[in-house]
Tab-separated table of C-alpha atoms and ligand atoms in Angstrom:
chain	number	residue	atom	x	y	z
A	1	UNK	CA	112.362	-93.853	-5.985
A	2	UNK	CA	114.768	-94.750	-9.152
A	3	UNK	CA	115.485	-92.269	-11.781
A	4	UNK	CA	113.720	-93.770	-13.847
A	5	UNK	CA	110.005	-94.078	-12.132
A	6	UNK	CA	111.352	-90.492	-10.931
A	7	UNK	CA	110.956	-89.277	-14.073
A	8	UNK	CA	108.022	-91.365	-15.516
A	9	UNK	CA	106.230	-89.689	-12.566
A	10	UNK	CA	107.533	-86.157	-13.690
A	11	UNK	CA	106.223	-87.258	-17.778
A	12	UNK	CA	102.865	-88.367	-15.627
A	13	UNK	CA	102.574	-84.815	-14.316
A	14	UNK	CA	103.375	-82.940	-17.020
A	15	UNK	CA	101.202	-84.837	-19.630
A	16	UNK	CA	98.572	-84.388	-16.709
A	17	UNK	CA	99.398	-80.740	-16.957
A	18	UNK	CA	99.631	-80.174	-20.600
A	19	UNK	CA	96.025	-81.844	-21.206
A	20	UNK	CA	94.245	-79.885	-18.307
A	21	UNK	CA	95.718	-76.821	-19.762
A	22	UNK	CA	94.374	-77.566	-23.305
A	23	UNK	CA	90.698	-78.063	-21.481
A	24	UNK	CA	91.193	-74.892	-19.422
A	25	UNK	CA	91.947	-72.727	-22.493
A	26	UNK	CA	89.496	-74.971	-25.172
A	27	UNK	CA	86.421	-74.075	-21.877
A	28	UNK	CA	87.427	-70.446	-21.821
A	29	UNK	CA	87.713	-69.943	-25.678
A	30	UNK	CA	84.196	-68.404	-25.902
A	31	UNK	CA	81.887	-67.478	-28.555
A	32	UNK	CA	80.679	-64.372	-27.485
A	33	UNK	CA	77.414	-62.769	-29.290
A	34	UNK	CA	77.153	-58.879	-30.445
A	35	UNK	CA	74.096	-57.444	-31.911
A	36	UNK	CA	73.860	-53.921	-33.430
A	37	UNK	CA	71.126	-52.023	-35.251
A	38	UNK	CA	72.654	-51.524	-38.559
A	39	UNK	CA	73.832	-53.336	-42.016
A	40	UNK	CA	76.515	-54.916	-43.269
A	41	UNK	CA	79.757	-52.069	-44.023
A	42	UNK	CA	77.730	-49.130	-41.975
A	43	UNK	CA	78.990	-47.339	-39.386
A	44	UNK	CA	77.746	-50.004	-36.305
A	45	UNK	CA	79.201	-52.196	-38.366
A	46	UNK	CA	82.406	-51.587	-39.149
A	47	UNK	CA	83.133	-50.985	-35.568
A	48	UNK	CA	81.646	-54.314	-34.368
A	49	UNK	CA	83.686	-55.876	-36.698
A	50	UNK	CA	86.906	-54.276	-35.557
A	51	UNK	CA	85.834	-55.021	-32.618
A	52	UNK	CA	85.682	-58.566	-33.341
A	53	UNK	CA	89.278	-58.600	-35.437
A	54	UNK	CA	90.753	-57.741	-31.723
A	55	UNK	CA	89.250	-60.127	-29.765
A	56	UNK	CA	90.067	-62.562	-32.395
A	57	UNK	CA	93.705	-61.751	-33.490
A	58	UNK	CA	94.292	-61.307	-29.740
A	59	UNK	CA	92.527	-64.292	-27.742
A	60	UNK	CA	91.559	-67.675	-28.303
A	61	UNK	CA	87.354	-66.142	-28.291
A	62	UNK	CA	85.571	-65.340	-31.135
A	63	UNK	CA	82.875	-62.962	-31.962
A	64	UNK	CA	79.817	-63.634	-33.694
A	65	UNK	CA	77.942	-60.162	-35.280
A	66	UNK	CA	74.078	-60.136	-35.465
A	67	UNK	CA	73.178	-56.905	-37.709
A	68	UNK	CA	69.808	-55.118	-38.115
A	69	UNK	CA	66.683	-57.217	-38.193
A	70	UNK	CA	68.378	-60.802	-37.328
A	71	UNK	CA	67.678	-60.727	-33.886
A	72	UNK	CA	64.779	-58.138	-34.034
A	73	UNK	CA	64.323	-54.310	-33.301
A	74	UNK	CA	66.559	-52.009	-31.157
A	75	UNK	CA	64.444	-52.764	-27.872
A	76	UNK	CA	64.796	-56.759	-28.823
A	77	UNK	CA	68.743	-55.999	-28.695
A	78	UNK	CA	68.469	-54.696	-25.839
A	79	UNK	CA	66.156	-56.651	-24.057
A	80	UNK	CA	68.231	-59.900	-24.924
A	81	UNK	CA	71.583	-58.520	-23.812
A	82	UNK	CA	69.644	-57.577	-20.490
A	83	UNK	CA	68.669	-61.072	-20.517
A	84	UNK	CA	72.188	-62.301	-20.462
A	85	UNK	CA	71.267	-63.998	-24.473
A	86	UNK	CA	73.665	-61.297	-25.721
A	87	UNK	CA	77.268	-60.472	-24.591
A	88	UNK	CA	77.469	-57.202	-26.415
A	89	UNK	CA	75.391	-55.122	-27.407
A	90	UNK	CA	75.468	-51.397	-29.833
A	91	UNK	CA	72.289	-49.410	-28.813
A	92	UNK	CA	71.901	-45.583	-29.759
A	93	UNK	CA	70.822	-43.090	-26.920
A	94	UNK	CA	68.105	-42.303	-29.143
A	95	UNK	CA	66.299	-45.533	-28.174
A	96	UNK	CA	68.152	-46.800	-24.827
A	97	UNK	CA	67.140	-42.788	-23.235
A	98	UNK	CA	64.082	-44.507	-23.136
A	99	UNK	CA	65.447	-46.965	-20.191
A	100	UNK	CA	68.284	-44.068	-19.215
A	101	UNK	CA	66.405	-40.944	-19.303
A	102	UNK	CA	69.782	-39.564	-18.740
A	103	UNK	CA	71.209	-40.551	-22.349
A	104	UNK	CA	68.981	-38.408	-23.873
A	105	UNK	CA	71.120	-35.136	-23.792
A	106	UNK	CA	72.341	-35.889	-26.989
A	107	UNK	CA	69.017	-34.500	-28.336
A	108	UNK	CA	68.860	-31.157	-26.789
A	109	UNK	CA	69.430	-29.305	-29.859
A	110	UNK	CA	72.296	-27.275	-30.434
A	111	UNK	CA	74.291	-28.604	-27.351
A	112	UNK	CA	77.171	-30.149	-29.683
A	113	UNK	CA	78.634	-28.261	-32.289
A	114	UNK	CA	78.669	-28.907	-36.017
A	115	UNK	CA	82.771	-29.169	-36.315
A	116	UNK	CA	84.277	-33.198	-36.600
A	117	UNK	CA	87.107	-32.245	-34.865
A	118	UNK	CA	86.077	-30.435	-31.768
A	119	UNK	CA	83.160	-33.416	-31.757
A	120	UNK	CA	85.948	-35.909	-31.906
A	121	UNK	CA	88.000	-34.132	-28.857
A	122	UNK	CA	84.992	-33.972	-27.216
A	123	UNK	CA	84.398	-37.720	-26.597
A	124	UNK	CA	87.698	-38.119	-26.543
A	125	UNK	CA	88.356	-36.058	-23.323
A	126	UNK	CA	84.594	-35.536	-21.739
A	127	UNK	CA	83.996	-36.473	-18.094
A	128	UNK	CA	80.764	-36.566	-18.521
A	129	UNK	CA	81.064	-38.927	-21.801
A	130	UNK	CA	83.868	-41.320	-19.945
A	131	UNK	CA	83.073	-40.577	-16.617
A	132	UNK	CA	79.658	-40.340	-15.941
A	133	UNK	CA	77.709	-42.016	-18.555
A	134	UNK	CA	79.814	-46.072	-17.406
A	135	UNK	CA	78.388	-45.055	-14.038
A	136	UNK	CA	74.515	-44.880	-15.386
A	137	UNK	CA	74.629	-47.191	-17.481
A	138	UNK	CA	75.822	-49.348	-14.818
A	139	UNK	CA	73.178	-48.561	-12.671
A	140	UNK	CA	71.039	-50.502	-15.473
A	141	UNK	CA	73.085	-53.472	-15.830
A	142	UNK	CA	75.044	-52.005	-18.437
A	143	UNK	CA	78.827	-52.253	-18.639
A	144	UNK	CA	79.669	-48.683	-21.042
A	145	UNK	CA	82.571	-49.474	-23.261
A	146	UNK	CA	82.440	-47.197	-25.866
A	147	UNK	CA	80.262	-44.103	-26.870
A	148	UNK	CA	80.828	-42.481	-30.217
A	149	UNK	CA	79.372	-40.048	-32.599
A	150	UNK	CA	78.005	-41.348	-36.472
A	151	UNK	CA	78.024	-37.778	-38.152
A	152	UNK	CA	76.110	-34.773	-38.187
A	153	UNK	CA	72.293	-35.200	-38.587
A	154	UNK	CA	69.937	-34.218	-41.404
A	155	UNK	CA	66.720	-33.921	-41.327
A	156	UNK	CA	65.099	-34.824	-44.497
A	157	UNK	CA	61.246	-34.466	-45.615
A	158	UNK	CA	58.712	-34.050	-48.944
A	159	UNK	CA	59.777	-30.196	-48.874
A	160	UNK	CA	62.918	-27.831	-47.808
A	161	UNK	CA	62.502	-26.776	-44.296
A	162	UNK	CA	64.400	-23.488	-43.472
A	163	UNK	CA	62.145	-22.239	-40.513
A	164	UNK	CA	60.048	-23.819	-37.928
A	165	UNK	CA	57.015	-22.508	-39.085
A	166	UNK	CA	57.898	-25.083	-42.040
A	167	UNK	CA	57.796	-28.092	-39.539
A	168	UNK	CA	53.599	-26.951	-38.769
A	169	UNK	CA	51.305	-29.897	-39.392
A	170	UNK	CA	54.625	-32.341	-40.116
A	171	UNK	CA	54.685	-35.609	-39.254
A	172	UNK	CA	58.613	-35.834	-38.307
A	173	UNK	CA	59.628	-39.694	-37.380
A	174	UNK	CA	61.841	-39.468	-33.991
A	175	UNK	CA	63.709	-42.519	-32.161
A	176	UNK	CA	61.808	-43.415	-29.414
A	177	UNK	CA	62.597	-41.096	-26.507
A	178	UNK	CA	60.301	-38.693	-25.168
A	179	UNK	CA	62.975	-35.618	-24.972
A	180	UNK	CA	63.633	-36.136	-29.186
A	181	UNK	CA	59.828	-35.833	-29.366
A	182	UNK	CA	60.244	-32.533	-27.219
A	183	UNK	CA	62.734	-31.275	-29.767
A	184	UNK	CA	60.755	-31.458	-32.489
A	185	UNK	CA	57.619	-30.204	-30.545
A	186	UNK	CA	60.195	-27.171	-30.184
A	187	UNK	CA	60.591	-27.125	-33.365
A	188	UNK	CA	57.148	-26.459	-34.844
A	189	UNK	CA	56.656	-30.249	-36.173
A	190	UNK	CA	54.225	-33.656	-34.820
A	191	UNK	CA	56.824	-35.901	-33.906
A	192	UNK	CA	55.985	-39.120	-34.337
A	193	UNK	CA	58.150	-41.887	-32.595
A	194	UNK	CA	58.850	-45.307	-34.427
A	195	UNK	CA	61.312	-47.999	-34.112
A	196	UNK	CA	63.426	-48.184	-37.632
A	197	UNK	CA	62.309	-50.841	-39.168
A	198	UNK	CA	58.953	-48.980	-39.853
A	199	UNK	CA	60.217	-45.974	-41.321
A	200	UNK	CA	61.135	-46.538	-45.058
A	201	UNK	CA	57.414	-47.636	-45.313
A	202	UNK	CA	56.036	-44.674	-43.492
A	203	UNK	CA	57.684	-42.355	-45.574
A	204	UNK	CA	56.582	-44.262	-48.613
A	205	UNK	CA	52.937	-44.461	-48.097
A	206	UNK	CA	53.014	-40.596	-46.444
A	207	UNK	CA	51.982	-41.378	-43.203
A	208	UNK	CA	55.164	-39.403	-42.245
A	209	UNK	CA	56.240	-36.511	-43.750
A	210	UNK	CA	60.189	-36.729	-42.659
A	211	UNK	CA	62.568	-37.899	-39.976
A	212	UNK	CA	66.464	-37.222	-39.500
A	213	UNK	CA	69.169	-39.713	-39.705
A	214	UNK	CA	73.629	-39.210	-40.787
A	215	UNK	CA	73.569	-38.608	-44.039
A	216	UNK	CA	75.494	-41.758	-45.095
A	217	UNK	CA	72.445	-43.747	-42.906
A	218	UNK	CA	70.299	-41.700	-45.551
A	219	UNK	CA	71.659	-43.274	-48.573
A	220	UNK	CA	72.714	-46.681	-47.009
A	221	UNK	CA	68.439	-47.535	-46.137
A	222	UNK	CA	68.004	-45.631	-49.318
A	223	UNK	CA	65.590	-42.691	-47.359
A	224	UNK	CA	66.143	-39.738	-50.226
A	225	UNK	CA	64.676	-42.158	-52.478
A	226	UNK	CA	61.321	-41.295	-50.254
A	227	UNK	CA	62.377	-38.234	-48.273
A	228	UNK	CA	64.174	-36.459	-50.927
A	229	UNK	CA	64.942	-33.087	-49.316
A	230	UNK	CA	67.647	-33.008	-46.902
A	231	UNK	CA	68.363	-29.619	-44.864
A	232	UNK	CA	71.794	-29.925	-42.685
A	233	UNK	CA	69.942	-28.007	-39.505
A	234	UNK	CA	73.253	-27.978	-37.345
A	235	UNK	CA	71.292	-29.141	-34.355
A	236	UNK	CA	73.140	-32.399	-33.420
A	237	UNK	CA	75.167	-35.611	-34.483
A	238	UNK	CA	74.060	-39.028	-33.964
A	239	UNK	CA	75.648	-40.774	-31.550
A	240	UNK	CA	76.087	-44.063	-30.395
A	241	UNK	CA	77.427	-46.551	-27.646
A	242	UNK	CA	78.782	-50.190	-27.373
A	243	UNK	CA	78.113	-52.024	-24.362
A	244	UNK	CA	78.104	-55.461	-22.259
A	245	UNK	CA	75.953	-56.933	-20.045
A	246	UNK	CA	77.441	-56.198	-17.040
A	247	UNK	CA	77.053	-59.714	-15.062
A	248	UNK	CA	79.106	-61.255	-18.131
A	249	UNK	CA	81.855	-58.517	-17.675
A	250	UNK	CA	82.178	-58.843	-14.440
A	251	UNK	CA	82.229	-62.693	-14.333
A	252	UNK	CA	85.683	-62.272	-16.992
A	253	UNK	CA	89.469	-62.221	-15.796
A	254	UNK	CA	91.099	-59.487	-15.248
A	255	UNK	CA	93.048	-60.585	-18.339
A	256	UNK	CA	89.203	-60.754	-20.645
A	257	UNK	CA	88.195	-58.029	-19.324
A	258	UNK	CA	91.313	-55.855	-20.501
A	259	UNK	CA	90.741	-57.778	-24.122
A	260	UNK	CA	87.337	-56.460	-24.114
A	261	UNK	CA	88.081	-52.717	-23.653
A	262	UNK	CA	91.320	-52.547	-25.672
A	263	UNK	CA	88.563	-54.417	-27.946
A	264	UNK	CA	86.056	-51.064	-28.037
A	265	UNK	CA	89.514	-49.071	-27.955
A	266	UNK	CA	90.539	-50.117	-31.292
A	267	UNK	CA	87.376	-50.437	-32.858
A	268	UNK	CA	86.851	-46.372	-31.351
A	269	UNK	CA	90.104	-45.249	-33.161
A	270	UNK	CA	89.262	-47.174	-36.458
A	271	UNK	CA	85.547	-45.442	-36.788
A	272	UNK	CA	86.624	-42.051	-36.119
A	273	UNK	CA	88.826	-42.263	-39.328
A	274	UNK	CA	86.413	-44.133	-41.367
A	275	UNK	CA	83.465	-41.565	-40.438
A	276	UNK	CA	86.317	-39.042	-41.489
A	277	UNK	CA	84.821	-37.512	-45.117
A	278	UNK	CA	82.019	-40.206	-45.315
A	279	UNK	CA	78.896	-37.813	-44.939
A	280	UNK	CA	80.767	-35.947	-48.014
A	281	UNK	CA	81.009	-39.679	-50.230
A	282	UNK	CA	77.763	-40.322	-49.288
A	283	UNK	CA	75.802	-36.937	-50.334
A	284	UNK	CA	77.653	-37.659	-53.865
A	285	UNK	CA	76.266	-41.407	-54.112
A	286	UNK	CA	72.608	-39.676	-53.048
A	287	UNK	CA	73.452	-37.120	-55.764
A	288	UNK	CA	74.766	-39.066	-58.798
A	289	UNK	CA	71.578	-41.460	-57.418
A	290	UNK	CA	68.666	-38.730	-57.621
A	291	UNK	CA	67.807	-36.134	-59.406
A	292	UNK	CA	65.165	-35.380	-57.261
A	293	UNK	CA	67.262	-34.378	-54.319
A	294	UNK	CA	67.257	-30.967	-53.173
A	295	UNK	CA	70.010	-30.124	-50.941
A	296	UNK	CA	69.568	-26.926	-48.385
A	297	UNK	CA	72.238	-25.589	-45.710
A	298	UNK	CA	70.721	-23.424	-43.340
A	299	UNK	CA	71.917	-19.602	-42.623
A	300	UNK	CA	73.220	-18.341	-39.676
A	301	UNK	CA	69.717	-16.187	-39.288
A	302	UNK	CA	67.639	-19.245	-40.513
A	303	UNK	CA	69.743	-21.714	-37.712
A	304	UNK	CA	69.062	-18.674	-34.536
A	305	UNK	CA	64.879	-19.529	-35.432
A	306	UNK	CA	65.908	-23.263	-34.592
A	307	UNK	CA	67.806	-22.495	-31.741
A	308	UNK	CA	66.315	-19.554	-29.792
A	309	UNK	CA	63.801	-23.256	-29.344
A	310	UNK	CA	66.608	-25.326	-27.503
A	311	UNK	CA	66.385	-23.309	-23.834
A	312	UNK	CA	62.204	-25.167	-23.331
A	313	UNK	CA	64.146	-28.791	-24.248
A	314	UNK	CA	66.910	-28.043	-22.151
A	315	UNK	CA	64.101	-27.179	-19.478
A	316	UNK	CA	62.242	-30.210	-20.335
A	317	UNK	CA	65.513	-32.760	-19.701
A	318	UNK	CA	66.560	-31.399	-16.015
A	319	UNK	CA	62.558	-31.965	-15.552
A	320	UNK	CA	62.718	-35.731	-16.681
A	321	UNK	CA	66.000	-35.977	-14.770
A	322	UNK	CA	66.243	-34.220	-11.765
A	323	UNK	CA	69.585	-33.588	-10.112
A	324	UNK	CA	71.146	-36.346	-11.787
A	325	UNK	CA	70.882	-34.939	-15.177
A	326	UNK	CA	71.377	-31.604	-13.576
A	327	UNK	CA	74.945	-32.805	-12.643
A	328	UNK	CA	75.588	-34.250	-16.048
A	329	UNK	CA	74.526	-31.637	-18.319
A	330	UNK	CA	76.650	-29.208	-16.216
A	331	UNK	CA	79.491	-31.682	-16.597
A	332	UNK	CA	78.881	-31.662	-20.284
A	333	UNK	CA	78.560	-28.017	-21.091
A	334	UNK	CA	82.047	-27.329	-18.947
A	335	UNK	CA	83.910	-30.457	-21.207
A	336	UNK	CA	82.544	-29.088	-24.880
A	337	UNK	CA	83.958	-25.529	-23.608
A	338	UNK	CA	87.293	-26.914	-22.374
A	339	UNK	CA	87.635	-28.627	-25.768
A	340	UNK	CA	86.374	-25.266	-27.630
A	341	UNK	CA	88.796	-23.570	-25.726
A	342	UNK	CA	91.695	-25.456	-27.372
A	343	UNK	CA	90.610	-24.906	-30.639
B	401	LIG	O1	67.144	-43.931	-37.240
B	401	LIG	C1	67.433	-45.003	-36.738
B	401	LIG	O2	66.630	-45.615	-36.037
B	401	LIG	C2	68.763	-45.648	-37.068
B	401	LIG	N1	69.733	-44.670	-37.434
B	401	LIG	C3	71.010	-44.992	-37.473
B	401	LIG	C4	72.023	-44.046	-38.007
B	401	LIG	N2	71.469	-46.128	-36.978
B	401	LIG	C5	70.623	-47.148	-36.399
B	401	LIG	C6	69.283	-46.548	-35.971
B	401	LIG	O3	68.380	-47.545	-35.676
């Protein structure tokens, strides 16, 4: 062969090359869709939308956010990232414990304690949190990328509540898991669970009497403007997790898959700063907002009613369980003292 059909043969390759390249990477340049259950600048938010600025700065993909109410409820989140519809999906334990029974030791009251810090370390460093939890969510099609807490919750109703026997004959608004409902049972209250979108109007038209929510979800949906006494209780945070459907993940490279958890990394480090002092900037807005708000921080004595109640909803998780939660609660209890222990 001459030189010169030598190297039109080489310019043949290479152009061949170059173009199925640029199809390869325009194919894999995906749009991949993330729903979460809150609005635009909250919490959810703000980490889908790091989230998104990683996979985007860092990959030919894009993101596209769905917030609250575009796609549907919680349970329609969920039920269309099970379907494969979604990619990604933000879901609370306080709703998916209904499909993980599992998730729902976050509401056995009085299990985490009050302090950011030693909340921060704790999901941080916890086995159970980064060890156990990917493995039962994976059992339900769930790939776990990320579980984080919101801030500290509130419970807010139509009076000051400082004792349980406060709670009797009030309609409290829970997520919709059974053990949250056994909390407030404990508690003295009616709990009655109801998917968000519901409970702005409930409150309204008195049909509930209260519910509890992060204070800055309290004045982002606007709740003290209808539930206008909020009593910090001590009893829990909210917490949350970000997740794939795990079919998608595991149908990505090696190299999509690392994108996607340095992804949840990032977005992980940027919420725990901006949750940093925004339950404080939020009780001011509620504040300068209402002067209807009444504000109450339980004692010590008042907090020991509440919690001398947690031991029957500890009870009533191993019994929904079994040995699985068993193992995980155990797992739990010996991480939050290894991370009190450093403190
Ligand atoms: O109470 C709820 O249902 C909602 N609370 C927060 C803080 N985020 C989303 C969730 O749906």
């Amino acid at each position: 062969m001459s030189t010169q059909s030598k190297f039109r043969k080489l310019a043949a390759i290479s152009a061949f090359a170059v173009g199925a390249a640029t199809l390869a990477s325009s194919v894999s340049a995906d749009t991949w869709r993330y729903a979460h259950e809150e609005y635009e600048g909250d919490v959810q938010d703000v980490f889908a939308m790091k989230f998104k600025e990683y996979v985007e700065d860092n990959s030919d993909h894009s993101v596209q956010v769905y917030r609250f109410g575009e796609l549907g409820e919680s349970s329609d989140i969920m039920e269309q990232t099970l379907a494969g519809i979604l990619q990604f999906v933000n879901q609370s334990p306080g709703f998916t414990g209904s499909l993980i029974p599992e998730a729902q030791i976050f509401f056995i009251p009085y299990l985490l304690p009050t302090d950011m810090d030693t909340v921060v370390e704790f999901f941080r460093e916890s086995e159970a949190i980064n060890e156990m939890f990917p493995k039962l969510y994976a059992e339900h099609g769930l790939k776990l990328l990320q579980m984080y807490p919101e801030g500290e919750m509130v419970v807010t109703a139509d009076e000051p509540i400082t004792s349980p026997a406060d709670f009797e004959g009030k309609k409290i608004r829970v997520m919709t898991n059974p053990l949250l409902s056994a909390t407030y049972n404990a508690f003295g209250a009616t709990p009655t669970p109801l998917p968000w979108g519901e409970v702005y109007g409930a409150l309204q038209t008195n049909m509930i009497n209260g519910q509890e929510n992060p204070i800055f979800w309290i004045e982002s949906g606007g709740l003290y403007e209808v539930s206008p006494n909020l009593t910090f209780t001590g009893h829990g945070w909210f917490t949350t997790a970000m997740m794939a459907n795990l079919d998608f993940y595991q149908g990505l490279s090696e190299e999509d898959q690392k994108l996607v958890q340095d992804g949840a990394d990032y977005a992980f480090e940027k919420i725990l700063v901006h949750i940093d002092g925004l339950a404080e900037e939020a009780l001011e807005k509620i504040k300068k907002a209402s002067d209807e708000v009444t504000v109450t921080r339980l004692t010590e004595e008042q907090i020991d009613k509440f919690q001398a109640r947690a031991p029957q909803v500890k009870e009533k998780f191993i019994e929904m369980t079994g040995e699985s939660g068993k193992e995980l609660l155990s797992q739990f209890e010996e991480d939050l003292k290894e991370v009190q222990a450093d403190k």
